[in-house]
Short mmCIF file of C-alpha atoms in Angstrom, two decimals:
data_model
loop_
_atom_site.label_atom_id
_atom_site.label_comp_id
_atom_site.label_asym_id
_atom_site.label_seq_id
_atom_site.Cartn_x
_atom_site.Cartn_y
_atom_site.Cartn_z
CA UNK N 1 -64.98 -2.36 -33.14
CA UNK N 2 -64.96 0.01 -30.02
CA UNK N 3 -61.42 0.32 -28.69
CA UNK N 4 -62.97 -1.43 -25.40
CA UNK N 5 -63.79 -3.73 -27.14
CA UNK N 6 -60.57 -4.64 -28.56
CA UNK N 7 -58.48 -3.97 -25.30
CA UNK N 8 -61.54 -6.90 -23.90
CA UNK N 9 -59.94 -9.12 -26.68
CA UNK N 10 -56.71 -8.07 -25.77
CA UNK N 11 -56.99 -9.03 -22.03
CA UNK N 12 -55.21 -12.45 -21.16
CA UNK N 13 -58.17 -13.35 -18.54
CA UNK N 14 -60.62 -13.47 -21.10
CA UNK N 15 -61.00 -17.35 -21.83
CA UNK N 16 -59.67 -17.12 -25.63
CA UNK N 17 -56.09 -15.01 -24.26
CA UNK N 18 -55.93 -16.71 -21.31
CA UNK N 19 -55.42 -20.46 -22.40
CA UNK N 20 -52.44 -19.09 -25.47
CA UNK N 21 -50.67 -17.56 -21.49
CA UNK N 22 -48.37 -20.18 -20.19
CA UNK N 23 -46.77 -17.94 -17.74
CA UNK N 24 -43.48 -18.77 -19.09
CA UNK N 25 -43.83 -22.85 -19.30
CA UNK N 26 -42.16 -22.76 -22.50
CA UNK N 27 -39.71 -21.00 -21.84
CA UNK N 28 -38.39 -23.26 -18.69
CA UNK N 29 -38.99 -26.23 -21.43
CA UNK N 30 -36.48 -24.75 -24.32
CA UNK N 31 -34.12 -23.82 -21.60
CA UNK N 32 -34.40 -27.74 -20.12
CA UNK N 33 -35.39 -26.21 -16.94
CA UNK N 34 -38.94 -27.39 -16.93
CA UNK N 35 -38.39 -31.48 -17.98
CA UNK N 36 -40.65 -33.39 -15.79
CA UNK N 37 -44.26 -33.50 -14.65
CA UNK N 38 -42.57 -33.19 -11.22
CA UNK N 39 -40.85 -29.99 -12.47
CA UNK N 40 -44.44 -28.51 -13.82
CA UNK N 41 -46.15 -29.15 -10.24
CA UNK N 42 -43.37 -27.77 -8.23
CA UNK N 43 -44.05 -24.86 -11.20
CA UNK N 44 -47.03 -24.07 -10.82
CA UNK N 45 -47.46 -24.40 -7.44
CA UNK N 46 -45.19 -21.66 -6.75
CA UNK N 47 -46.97 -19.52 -9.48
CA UNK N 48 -50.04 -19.95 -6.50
CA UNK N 49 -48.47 -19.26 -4.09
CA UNK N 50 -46.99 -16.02 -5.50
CA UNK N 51 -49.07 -14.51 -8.32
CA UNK N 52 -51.20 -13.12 -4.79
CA UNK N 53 -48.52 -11.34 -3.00
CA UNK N 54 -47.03 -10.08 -6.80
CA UNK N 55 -50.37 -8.54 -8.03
CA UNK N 56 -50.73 -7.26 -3.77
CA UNK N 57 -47.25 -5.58 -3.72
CA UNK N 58 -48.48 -3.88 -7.48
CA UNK N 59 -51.43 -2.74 -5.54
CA UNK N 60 -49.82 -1.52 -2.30
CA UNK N 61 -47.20 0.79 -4.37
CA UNK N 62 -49.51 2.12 -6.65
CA UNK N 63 -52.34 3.47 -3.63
CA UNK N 64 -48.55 4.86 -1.91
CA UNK N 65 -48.03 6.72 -4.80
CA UNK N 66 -51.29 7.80 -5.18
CA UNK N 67 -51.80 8.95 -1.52
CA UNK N 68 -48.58 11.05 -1.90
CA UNK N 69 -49.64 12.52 -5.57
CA UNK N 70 -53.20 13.55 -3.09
CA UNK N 71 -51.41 14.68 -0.14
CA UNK N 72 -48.92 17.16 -2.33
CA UNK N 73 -51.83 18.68 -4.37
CA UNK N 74 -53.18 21.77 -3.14
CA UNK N 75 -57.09 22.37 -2.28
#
């Protein structure tokens, strides 16, 4: 197998990784954080509302840091 093809495999959007990714629901359950059906919505609705502005802020700071690497190289 191609080593694209096994990064593909790899990725946790494709449909077979992405259903084993809780985003940490287990976790909150062995900890007793996480005990309610209540406790999952109020969960994963704040995963919504911030998995956005996380992956946004990524993007923001890596284009910074790539417009500085540009602007210091000479032509």
């Amino acid at each position: 197998m191609s080593t694209a093809g096994v990064l593909l495999l790899a990725d946790s959007r494709l449909p077979s990784g992405g259903h084993g990714h809780s985003g940490g629901v287990e976790a909150l359950v062995d900890r007793g954080l996480l005990a309610s059906v209540e406790d999952l919505a109020l969960f994963l609705d704040a995963r919504i509302r911030t998995a956005g502005l996380v992956t946004a802020s990524f993007a923001a700071a890596a284009n910074a840091v790539a417009a500085s690497t540009v602007a210091r190289c000479p032509r």
